[in-house]
CSV table of C-alpha atoms in Angstrom, one decimal:
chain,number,residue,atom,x,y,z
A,1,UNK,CA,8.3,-36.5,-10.6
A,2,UNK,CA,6.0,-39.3,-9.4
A,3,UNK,CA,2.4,-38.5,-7.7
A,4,UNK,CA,4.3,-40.0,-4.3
A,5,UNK,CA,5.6,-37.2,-2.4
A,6,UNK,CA,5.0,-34.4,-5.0
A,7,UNK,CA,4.6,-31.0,-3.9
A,8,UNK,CA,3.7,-28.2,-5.2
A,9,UNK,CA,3.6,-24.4,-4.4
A,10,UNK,CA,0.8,-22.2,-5.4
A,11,UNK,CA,2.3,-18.8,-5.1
A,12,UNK,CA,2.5,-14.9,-6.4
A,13,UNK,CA,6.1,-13.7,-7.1
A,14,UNK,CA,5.8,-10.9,-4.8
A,15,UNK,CA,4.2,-11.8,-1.8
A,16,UNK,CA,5.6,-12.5,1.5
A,17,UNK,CA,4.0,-15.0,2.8
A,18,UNK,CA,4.4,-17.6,0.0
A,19,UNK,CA,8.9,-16.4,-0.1
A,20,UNK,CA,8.6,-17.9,3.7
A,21,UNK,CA,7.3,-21.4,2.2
A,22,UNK,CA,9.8,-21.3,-0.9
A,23,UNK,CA,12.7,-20.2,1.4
A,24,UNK,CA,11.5,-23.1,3.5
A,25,UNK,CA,11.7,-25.7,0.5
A,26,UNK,CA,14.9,-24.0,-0.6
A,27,UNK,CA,16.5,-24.7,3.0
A,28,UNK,CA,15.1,-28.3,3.5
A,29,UNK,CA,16.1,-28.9,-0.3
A,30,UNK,CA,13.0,-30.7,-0.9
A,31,UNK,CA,12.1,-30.6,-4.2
A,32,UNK,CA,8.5,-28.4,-5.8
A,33,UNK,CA,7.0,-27.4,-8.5
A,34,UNK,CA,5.5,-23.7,-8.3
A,35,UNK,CA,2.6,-22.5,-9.9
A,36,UNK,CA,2.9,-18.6,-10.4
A,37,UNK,CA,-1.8,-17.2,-9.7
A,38,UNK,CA,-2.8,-14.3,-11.1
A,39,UNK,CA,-4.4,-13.0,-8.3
A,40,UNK,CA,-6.8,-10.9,-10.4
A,41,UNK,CA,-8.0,-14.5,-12.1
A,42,UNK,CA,-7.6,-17.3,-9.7
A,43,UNK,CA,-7.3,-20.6,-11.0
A,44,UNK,CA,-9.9,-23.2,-10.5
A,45,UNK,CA,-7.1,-25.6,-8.6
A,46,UNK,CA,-6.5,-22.2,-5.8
A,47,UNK,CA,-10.0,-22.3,-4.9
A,48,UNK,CA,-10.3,-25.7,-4.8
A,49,UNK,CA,-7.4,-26.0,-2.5
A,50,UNK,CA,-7.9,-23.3,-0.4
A,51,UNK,CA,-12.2,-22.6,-0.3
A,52,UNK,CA,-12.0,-21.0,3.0
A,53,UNK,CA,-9.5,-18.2,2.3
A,54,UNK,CA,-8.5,-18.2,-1.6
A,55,UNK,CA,-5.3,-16.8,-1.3
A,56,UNK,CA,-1.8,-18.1,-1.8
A,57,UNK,CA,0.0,-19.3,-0.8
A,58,UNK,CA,-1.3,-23.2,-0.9
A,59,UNK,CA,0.8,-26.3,-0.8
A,60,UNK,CA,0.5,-29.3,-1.9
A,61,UNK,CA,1.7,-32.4,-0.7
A,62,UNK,CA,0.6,-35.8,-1.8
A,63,UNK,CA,-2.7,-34.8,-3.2
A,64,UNK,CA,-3.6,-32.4,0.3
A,65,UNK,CA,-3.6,-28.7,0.5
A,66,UNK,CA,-2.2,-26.9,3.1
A,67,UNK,CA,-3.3,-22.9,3.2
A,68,UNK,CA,-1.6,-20.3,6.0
A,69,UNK,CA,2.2,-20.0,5.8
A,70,UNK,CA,3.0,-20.1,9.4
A,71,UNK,CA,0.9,-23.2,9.4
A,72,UNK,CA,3.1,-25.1,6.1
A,73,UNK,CA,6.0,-24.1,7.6
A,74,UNK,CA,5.3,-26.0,10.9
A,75,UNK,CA,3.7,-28.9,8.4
A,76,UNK,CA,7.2,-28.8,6.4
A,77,UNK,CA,9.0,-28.9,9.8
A,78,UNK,CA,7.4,-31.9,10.7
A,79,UNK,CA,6.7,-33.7,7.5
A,80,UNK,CA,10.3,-33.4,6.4
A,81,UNK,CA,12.6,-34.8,9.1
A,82,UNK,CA,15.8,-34.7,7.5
A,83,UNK,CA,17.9,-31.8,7.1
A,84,UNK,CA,18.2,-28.3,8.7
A,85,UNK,CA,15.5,-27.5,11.5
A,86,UNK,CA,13.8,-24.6,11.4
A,87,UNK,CA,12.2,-24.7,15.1
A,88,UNK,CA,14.2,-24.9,18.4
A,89,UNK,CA,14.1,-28.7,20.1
A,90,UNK,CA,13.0,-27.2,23.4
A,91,UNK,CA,9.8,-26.2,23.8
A,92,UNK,CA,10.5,-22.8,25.6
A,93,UNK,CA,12.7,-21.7,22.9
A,94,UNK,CA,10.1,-22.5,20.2
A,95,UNK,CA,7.4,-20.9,21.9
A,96,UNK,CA,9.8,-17.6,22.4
A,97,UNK,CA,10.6,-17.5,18.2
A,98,UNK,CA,6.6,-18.2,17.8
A,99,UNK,CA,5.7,-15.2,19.7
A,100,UNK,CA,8.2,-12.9,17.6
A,101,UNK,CA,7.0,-14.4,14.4
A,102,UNK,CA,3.6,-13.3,15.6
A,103,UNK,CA,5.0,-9.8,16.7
A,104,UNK,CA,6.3,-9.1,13.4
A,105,UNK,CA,3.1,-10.5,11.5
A,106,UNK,CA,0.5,-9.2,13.3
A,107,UNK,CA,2.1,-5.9,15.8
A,108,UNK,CA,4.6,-4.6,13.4
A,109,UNK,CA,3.4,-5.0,9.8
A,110,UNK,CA,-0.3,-3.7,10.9
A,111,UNK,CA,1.4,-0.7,12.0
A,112,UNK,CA,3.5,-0.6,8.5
A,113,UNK,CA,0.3,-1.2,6.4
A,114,UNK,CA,-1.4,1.5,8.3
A,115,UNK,CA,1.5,4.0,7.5
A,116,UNK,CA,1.3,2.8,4.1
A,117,UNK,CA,-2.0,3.5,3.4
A,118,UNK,CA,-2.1,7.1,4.9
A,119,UNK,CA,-1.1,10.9,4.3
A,120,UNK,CA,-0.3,13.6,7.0
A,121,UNK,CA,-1.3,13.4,10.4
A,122,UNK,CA,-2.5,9.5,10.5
A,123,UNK,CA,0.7,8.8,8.6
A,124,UNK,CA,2.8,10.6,11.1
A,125,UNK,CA,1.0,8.8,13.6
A,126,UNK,CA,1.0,5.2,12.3
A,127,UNK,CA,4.9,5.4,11.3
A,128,UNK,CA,5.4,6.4,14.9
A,129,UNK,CA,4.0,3.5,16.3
A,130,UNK,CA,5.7,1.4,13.6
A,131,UNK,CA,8.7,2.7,15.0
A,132,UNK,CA,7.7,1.8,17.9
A,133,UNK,CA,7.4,-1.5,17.7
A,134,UNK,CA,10.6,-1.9,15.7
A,135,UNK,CA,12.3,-0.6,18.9
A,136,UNK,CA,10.4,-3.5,20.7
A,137,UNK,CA,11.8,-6.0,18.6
A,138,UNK,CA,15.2,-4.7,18.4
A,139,UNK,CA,15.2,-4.8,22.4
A,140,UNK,CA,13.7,-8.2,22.0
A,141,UNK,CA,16.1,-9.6,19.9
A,142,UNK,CA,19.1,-8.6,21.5
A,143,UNK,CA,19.3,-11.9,23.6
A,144,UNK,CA,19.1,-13.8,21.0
A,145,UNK,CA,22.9,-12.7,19.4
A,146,UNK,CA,24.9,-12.8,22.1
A,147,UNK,CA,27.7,-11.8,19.7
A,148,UNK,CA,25.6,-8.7,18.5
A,149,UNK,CA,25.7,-9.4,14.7
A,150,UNK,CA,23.7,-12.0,12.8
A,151,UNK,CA,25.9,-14.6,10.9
A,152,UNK,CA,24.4,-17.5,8.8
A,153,UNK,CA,26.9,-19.2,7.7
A,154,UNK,CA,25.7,-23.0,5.8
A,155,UNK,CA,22.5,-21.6,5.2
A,156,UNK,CA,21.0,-22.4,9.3
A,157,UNK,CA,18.4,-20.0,9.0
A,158,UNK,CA,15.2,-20.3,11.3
A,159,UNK,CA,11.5,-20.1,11.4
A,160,UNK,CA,11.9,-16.2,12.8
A,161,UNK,CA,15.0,-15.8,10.3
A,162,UNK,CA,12.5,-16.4,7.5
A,163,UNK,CA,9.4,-14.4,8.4
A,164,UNK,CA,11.7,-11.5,9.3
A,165,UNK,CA,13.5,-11.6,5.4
A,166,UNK,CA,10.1,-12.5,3.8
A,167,UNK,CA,8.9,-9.5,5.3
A,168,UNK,CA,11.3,-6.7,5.2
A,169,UNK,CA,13.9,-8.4,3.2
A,170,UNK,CA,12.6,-6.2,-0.3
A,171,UNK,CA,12.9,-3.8,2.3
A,172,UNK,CA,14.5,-1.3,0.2
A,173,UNK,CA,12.3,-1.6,-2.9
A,174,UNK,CA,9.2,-0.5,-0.1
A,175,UNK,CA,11.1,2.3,1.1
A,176,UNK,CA,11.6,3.5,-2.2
A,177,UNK,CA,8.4,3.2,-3.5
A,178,UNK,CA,6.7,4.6,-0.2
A,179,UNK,CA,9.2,7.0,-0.3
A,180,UNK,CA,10.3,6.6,3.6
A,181,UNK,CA,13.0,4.8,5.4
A,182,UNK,CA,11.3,1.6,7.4
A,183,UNK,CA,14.6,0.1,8.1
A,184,UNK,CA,17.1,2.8,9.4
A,185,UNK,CA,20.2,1.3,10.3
A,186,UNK,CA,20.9,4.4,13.0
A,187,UNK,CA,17.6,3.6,14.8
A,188,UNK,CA,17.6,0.1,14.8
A,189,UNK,CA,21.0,-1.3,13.9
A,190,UNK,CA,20.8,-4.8,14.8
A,191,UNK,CA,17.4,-5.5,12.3
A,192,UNK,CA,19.3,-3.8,10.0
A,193,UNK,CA,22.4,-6.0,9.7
A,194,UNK,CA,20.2,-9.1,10.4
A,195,UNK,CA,17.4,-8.4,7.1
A,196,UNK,CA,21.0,-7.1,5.6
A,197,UNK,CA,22.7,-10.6,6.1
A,198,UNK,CA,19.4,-13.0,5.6
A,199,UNK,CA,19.5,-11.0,2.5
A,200,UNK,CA,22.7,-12.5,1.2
A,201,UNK,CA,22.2,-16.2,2.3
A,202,UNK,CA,21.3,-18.2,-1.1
A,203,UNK,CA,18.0,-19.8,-0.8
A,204,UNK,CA,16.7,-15.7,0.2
A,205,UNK,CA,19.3,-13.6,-2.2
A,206,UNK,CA,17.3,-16.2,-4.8
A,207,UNK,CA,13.6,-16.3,-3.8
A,208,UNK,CA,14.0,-11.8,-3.4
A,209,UNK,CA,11.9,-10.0,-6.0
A,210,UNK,CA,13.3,-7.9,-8.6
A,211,UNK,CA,14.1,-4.5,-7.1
A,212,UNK,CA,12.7,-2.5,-9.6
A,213,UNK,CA,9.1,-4.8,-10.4
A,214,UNK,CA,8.6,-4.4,-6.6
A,215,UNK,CA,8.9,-0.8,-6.7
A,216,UNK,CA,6.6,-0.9,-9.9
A,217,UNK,CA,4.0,-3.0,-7.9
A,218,UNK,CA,3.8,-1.3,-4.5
A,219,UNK,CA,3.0,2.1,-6.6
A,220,UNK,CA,0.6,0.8,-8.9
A,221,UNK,CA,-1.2,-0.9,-5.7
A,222,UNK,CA,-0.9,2.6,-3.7
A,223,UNK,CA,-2.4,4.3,-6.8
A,224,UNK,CA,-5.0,2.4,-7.3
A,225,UNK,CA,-6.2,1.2,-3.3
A,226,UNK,CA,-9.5,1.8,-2.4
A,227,UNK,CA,-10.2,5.0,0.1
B,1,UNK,CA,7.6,-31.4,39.0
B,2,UNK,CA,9.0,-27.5,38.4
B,3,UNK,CA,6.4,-25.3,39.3
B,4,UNK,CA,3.7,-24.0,37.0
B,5,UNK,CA,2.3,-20.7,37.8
B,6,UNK,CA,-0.9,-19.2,35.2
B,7,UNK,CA,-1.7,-15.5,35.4
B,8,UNK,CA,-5.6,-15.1,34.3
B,9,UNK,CA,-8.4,-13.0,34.6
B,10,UNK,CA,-11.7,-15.0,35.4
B,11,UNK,CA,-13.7,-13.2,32.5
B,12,UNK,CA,-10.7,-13.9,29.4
B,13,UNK,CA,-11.7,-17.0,27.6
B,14,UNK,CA,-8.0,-16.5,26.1
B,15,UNK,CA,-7.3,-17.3,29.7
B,16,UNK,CA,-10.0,-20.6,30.3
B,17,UNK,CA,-8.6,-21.7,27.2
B,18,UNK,CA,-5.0,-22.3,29.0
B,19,UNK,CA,-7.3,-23.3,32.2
B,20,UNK,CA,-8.8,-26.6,30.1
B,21,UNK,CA,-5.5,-27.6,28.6
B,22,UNK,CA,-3.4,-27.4,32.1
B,23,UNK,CA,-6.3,-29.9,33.9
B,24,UNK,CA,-6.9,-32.1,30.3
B,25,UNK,CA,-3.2,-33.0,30.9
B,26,UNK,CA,-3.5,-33.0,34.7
B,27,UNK,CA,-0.7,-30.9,35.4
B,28,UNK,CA,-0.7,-28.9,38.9
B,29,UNK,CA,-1.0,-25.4,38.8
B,30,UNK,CA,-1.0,-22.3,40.8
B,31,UNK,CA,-3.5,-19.7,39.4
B,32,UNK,CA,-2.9,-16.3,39.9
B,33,UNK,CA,-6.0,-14.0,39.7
B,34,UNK,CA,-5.1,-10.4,37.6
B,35,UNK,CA,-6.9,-7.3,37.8
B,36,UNK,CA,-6.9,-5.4,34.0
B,37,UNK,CA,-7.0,-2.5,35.3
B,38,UNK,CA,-4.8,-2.7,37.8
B,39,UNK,CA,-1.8,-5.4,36.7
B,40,UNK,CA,0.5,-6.7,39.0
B,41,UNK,CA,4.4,-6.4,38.9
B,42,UNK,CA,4.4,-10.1,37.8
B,43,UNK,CA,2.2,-9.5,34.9
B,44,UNK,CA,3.9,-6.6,33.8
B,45,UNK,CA,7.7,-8.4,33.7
B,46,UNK,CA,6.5,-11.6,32.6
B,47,UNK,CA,4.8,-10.2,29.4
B,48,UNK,CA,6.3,-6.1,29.1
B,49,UNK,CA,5.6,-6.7,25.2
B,50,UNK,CA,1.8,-7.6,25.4
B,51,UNK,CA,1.0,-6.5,29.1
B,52,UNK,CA,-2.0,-9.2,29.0
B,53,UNK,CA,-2.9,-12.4,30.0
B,54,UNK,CA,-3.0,-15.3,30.3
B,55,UNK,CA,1.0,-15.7,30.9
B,56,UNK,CA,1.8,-19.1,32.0
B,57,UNK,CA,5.2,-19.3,34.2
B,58,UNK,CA,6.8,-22.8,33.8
B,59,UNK,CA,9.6,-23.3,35.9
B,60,UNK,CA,10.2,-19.4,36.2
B,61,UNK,CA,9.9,-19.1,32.2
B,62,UNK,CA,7.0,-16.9,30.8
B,63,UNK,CA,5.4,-17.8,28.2
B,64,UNK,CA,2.4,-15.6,26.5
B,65,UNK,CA,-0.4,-15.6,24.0
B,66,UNK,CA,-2.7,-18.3,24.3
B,67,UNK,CA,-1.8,-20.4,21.4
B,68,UNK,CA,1.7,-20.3,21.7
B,69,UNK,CA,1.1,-21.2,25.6
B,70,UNK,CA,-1.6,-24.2,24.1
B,71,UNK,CA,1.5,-25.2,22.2
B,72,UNK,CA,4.0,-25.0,24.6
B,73,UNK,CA,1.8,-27.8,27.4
B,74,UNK,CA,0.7,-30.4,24.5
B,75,UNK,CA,5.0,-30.3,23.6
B,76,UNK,CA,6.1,-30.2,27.2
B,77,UNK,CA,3.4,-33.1,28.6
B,78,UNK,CA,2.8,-35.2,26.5
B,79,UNK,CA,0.2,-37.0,28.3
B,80,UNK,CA,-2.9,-37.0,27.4
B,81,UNK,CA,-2.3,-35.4,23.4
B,82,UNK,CA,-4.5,-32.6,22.3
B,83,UNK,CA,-3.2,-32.6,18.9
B,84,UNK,CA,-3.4,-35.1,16.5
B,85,UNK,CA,-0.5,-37.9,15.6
B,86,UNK,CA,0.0,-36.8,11.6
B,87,UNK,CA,1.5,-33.5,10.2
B,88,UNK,CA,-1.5,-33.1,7.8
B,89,UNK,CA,-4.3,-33.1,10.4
B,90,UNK,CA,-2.0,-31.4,12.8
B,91,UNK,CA,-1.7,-28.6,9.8
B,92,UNK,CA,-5.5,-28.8,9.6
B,93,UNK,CA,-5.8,-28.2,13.3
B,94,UNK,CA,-3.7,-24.9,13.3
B,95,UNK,CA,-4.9,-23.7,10.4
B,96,UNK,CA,-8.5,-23.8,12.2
B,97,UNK,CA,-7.5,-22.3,15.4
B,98,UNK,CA,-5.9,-19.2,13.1
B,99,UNK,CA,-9.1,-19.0,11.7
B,100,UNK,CA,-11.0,-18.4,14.6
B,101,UNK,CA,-7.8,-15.9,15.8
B,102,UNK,CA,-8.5,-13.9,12.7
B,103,UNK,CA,-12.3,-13.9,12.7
B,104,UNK,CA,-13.5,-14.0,16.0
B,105,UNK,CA,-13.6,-10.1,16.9
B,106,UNK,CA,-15.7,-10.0,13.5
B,107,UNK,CA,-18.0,-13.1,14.9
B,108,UNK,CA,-18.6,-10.9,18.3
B,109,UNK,CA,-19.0,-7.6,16.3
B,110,UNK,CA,-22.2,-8.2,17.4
B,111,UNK,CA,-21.5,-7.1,20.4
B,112,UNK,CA,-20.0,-3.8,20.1
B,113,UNK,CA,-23.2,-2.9,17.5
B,114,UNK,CA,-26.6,-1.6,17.1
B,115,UNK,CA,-28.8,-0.8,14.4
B,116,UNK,CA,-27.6,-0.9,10.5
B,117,UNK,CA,-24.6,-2.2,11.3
B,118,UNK,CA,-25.2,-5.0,13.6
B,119,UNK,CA,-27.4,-6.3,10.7
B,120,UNK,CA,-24.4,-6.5,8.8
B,121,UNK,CA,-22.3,-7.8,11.7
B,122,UNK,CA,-25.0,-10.7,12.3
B,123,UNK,CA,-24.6,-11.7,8.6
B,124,UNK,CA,-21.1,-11.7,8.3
B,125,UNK,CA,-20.8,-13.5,11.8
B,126,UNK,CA,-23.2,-16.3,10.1
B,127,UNK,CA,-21.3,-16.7,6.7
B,128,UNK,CA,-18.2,-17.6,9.0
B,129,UNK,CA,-19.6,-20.0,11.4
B,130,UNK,CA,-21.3,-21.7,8.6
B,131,UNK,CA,-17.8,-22.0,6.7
B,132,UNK,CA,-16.3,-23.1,10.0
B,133,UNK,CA,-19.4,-25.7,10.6
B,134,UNK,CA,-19.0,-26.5,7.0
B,135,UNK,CA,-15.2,-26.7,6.3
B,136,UNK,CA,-13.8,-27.1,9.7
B,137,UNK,CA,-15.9,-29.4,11.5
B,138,UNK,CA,-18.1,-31.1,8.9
B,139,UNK,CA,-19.2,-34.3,10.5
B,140,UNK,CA,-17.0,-35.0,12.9
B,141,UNK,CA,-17.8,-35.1,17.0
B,142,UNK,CA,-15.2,-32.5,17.8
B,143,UNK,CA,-12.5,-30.6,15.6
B,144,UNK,CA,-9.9,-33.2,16.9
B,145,UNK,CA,-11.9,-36.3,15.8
B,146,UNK,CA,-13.4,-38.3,18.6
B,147,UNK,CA,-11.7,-36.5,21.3
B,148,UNK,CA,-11.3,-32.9,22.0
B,149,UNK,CA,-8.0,-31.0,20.8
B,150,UNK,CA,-6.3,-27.6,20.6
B,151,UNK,CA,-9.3,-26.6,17.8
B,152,UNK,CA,-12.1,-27.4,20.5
B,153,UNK,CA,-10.5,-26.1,22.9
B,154,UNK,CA,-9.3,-22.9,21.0
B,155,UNK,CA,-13.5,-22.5,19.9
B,156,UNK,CA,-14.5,-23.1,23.6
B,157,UNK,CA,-15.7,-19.5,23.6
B,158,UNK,CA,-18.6,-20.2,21.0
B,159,UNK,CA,-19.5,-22.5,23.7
B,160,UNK,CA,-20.6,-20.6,26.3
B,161,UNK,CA,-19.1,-16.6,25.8
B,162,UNK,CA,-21.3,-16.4,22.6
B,163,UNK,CA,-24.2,-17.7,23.7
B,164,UNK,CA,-23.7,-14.4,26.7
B,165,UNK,CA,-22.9,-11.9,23.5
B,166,UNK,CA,-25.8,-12.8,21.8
B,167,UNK,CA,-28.1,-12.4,24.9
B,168,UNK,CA,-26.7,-8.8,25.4
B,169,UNK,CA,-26.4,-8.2,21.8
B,170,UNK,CA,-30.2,-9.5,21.6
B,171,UNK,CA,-29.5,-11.4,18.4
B,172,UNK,CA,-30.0,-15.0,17.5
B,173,UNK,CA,-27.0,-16.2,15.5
B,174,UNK,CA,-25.7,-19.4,16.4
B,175,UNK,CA,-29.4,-20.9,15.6
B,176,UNK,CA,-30.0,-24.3,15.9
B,177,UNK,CA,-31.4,-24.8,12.7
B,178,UNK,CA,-29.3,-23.2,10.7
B,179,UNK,CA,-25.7,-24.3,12.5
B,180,UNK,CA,-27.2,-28.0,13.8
B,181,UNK,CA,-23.3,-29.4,13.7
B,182,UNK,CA,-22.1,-26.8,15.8
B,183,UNK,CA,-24.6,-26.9,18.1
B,184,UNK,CA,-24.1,-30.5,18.1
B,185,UNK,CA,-20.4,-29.5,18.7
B,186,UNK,CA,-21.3,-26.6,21.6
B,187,UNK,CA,-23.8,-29.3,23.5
B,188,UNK,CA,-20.8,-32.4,23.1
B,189,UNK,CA,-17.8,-30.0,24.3
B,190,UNK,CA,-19.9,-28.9,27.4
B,191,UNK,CA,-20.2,-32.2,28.5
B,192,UNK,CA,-17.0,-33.1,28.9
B,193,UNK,CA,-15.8,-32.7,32.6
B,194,UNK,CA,-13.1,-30.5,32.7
B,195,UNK,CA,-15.0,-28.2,30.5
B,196,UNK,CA,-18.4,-28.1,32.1
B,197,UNK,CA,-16.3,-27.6,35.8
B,198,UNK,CA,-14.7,-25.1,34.4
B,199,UNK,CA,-16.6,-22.5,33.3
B,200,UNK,CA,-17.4,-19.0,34.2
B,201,UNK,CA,-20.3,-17.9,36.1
B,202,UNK,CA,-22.8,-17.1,33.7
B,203,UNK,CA,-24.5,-13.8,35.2
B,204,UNK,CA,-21.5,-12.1,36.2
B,205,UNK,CA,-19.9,-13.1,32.7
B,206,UNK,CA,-23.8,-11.1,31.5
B,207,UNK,CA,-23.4,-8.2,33.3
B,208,UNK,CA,-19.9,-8.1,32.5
B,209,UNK,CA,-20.3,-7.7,28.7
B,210,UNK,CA,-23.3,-5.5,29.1
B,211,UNK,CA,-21.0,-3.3,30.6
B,212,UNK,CA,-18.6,-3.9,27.9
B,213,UNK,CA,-21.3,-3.4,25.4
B,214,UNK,CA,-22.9,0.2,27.1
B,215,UNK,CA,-19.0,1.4,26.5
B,216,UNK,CA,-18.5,0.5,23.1
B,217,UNK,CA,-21.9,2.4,22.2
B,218,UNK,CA,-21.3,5.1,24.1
B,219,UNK,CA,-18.1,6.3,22.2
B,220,UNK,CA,-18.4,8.6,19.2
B,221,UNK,CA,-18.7,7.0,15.9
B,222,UNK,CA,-15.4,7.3,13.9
């Protein structure tokens, strides 16, 4: 690949934010190379390309960084005219899948963390509110299948499609290894079916990590977290 | 024009920030005045997720959280753009503003601290405005070049609200020797009109957060 339009993806194989900007590349089918950081030993490129923050993931387009996934996935959007669009045209519509992106980044996976990272009463408490705000969503998402069950057929999966799967998509590995039920198809049936069918759309069913090395990971991160 | 209604509350700079944005473009608006302690009907359906301002109603359409309402007028008016022409510095842009969504209740921990701890908050709160001096605004006039953008306008509040922290907090942080750009930065952005008109009024804004600070302190360490 020439230095003109080259991109590359700094990434970690399990993290959610950098499976929304491979998904992305996946569904625009614009070509990348990825460069798997060992986040214990950061390479000398990922703190180059991202000073402020040092995390992944970081793309690179032309020579120019780009750090925050929400934000590469707008700059892919734009940059990459041709081909499925990930955002709405209209303005209203964008702004409505924005604010549920945000929801589920900042609301719901708090919450999520939270219950992660406790025992007994603040864990009761924290998966509460996580169900909580699951309810929210569910209620909030209702208008936007007016047919009641997600379909993605050709792959036309979305800028709130993607955050949803990057997040909860190994949802079954978490519940295992946390050893609770986050996803209960009973109490919220329709993010059920949706995670369930992003799940089987190509460029997801490809970028989702290996069941049992996710499981692995969240328990080895659990045992050893700070307290 | 269909009308454009924004729910605000005079002391939220989340609120101002939709304020400057609505009269850089020159769009006519109807402002509606909300009480946080005692919302209105209108709040409540227009944002039952958040319950909060600001909520701007375009044409009967609510639309909350600031940024995403920032986003919404520079892609519905055109006129007048507060985000630059090319994806990369539009990406830079956005990437700022989340930085100062992510850091600034650490930058006015300040506030909400005494003692030991606000030592630590005043050091912390320096590291990042020096990385957002630094990285974000280096030499430039304003974060959106020559003109002000959706970054300036989204930093507003280190403007003039910090400036009231600090006073109440009685701590110097945003020191003029040691942050000269942004204080460059703070002194260019007031001077622009719409900006400098539209302000709040300094001593109520003071008493306001002393109040706000006397709370915080008061409750039991956790």
């Amino acid at each position: 690949m020439g230095e003109e339009n080259k991109v590359t993806l700094y990434g970690m194989w399990a993290s959610p934010f950098v499976k929304r900007v491979e998904i992305a590349l996946k569904i625009k089918g614009i070509p990348y190379e990825y460069v798997e950081e060992d986040l214990k030993n950061k390479s000398q490129l990922l703190l180059q390309y991202n000073p402020v923050h040092k995390k992944v993931p970081v793309l690179v387009h032309n020579g120019k960084p780009i750090a925050e996934s929400l934000v590469i996935l707008e700059y892919i959007e734009e940059t990459w005219k041709n081909g499925p669009k990930i955002l709405p045209e209209d303005p209203y519509e964008r702004a409505k899948v924005r604010f549920w992106a945000s929801f589920i980044q900042q609301q719901l996976l708090d919450s999520l963390v939270s219950a992660a990272k406790s025992s007994g009463e603040a864990h009761e408490k924290a998966m509460k509110e996580a169900f909580e705000k699951l309810t929210v969503f569910e209620e909030g998402m209702k208008g936007f299948f007016p047919s009641g069950t997600p379909h993605f057929e050709d792959e036309n999966i979305g800028f709130l499609d993607i955050v949803l799967c990057s997040l909860f998509g190994p949802h079954k590995a978490q519940e295992e290894a946390h050893g609770l039920k986050i996803i209960d198809p009973e109490r919220h049936p329709l993010v059920y079916s949706w995670v369930t069918a992003l799940n089987e759309v190509p460029a997801v069913k490809e970028s989702l990590p290996p069941h049992d090395k996710m499981v692995a990971l969240i328990q080895f991160l659990r045992r050893n977290a700070p307290h | 024009m269909a009308e454009v209604k924004l729910l605000g509350f005079w002391a939220s700079t989340f609120s101002d920030r939709v304020i400057w944005a609505l009269k850089l473009k020159g769009i006519n608006y109807e402002h509606v005045e909300e009480d946080p302690y005692n919302k209105t009907q209108l709040l409540l359906q227009h944002n039952p997720v958040h319950k909060k301002v600001p909520v701007l109603i375009h044409a009967g359409k609510p639309i909350a959280e600031s940024s995403m309402i920032l986003e919404y007028i520079e892609e519905t008016w055109p006129q007048n753009p507060l985000l630059p022409q090319g994806a990369y510095e539009r990406a830079m842009a956005r990437f700022w503003i989340k930085f100062g969504e992510e850091k600034m209740a650490t930058i006015c921990a300040v506030l909400r601290t005494a003692g030991a701890e606000q030592e630590r908050a005043i050091k912390e709160a320096m590291e990042l405005l020096k990385i957002l001096e630094e990285q974000g605004l280096g030499d430039k006039k304003f974060f959106g070049g020559d003109a002000i953008g959706l970054a300036d306008i989204a930093f507003g509040w280190l403007a003039y609200l910090f400036g009231v922290i600090e006073e109440v907090a009685g701590v110097n942080v945003l020191d003029a020797n040691r942050l000269p750009r942004l204080h460059a930065w703070i002194d260019n952005l007031k001077e622009v009109p719409v900006i400098k008109e539209n302000l709040p009024d300094r001593q109520k804004l003071l008493g306001h957060l002393k109040r706000r600070r006397e709370t915080h302190l008061a409750l039991p360490n956790l």
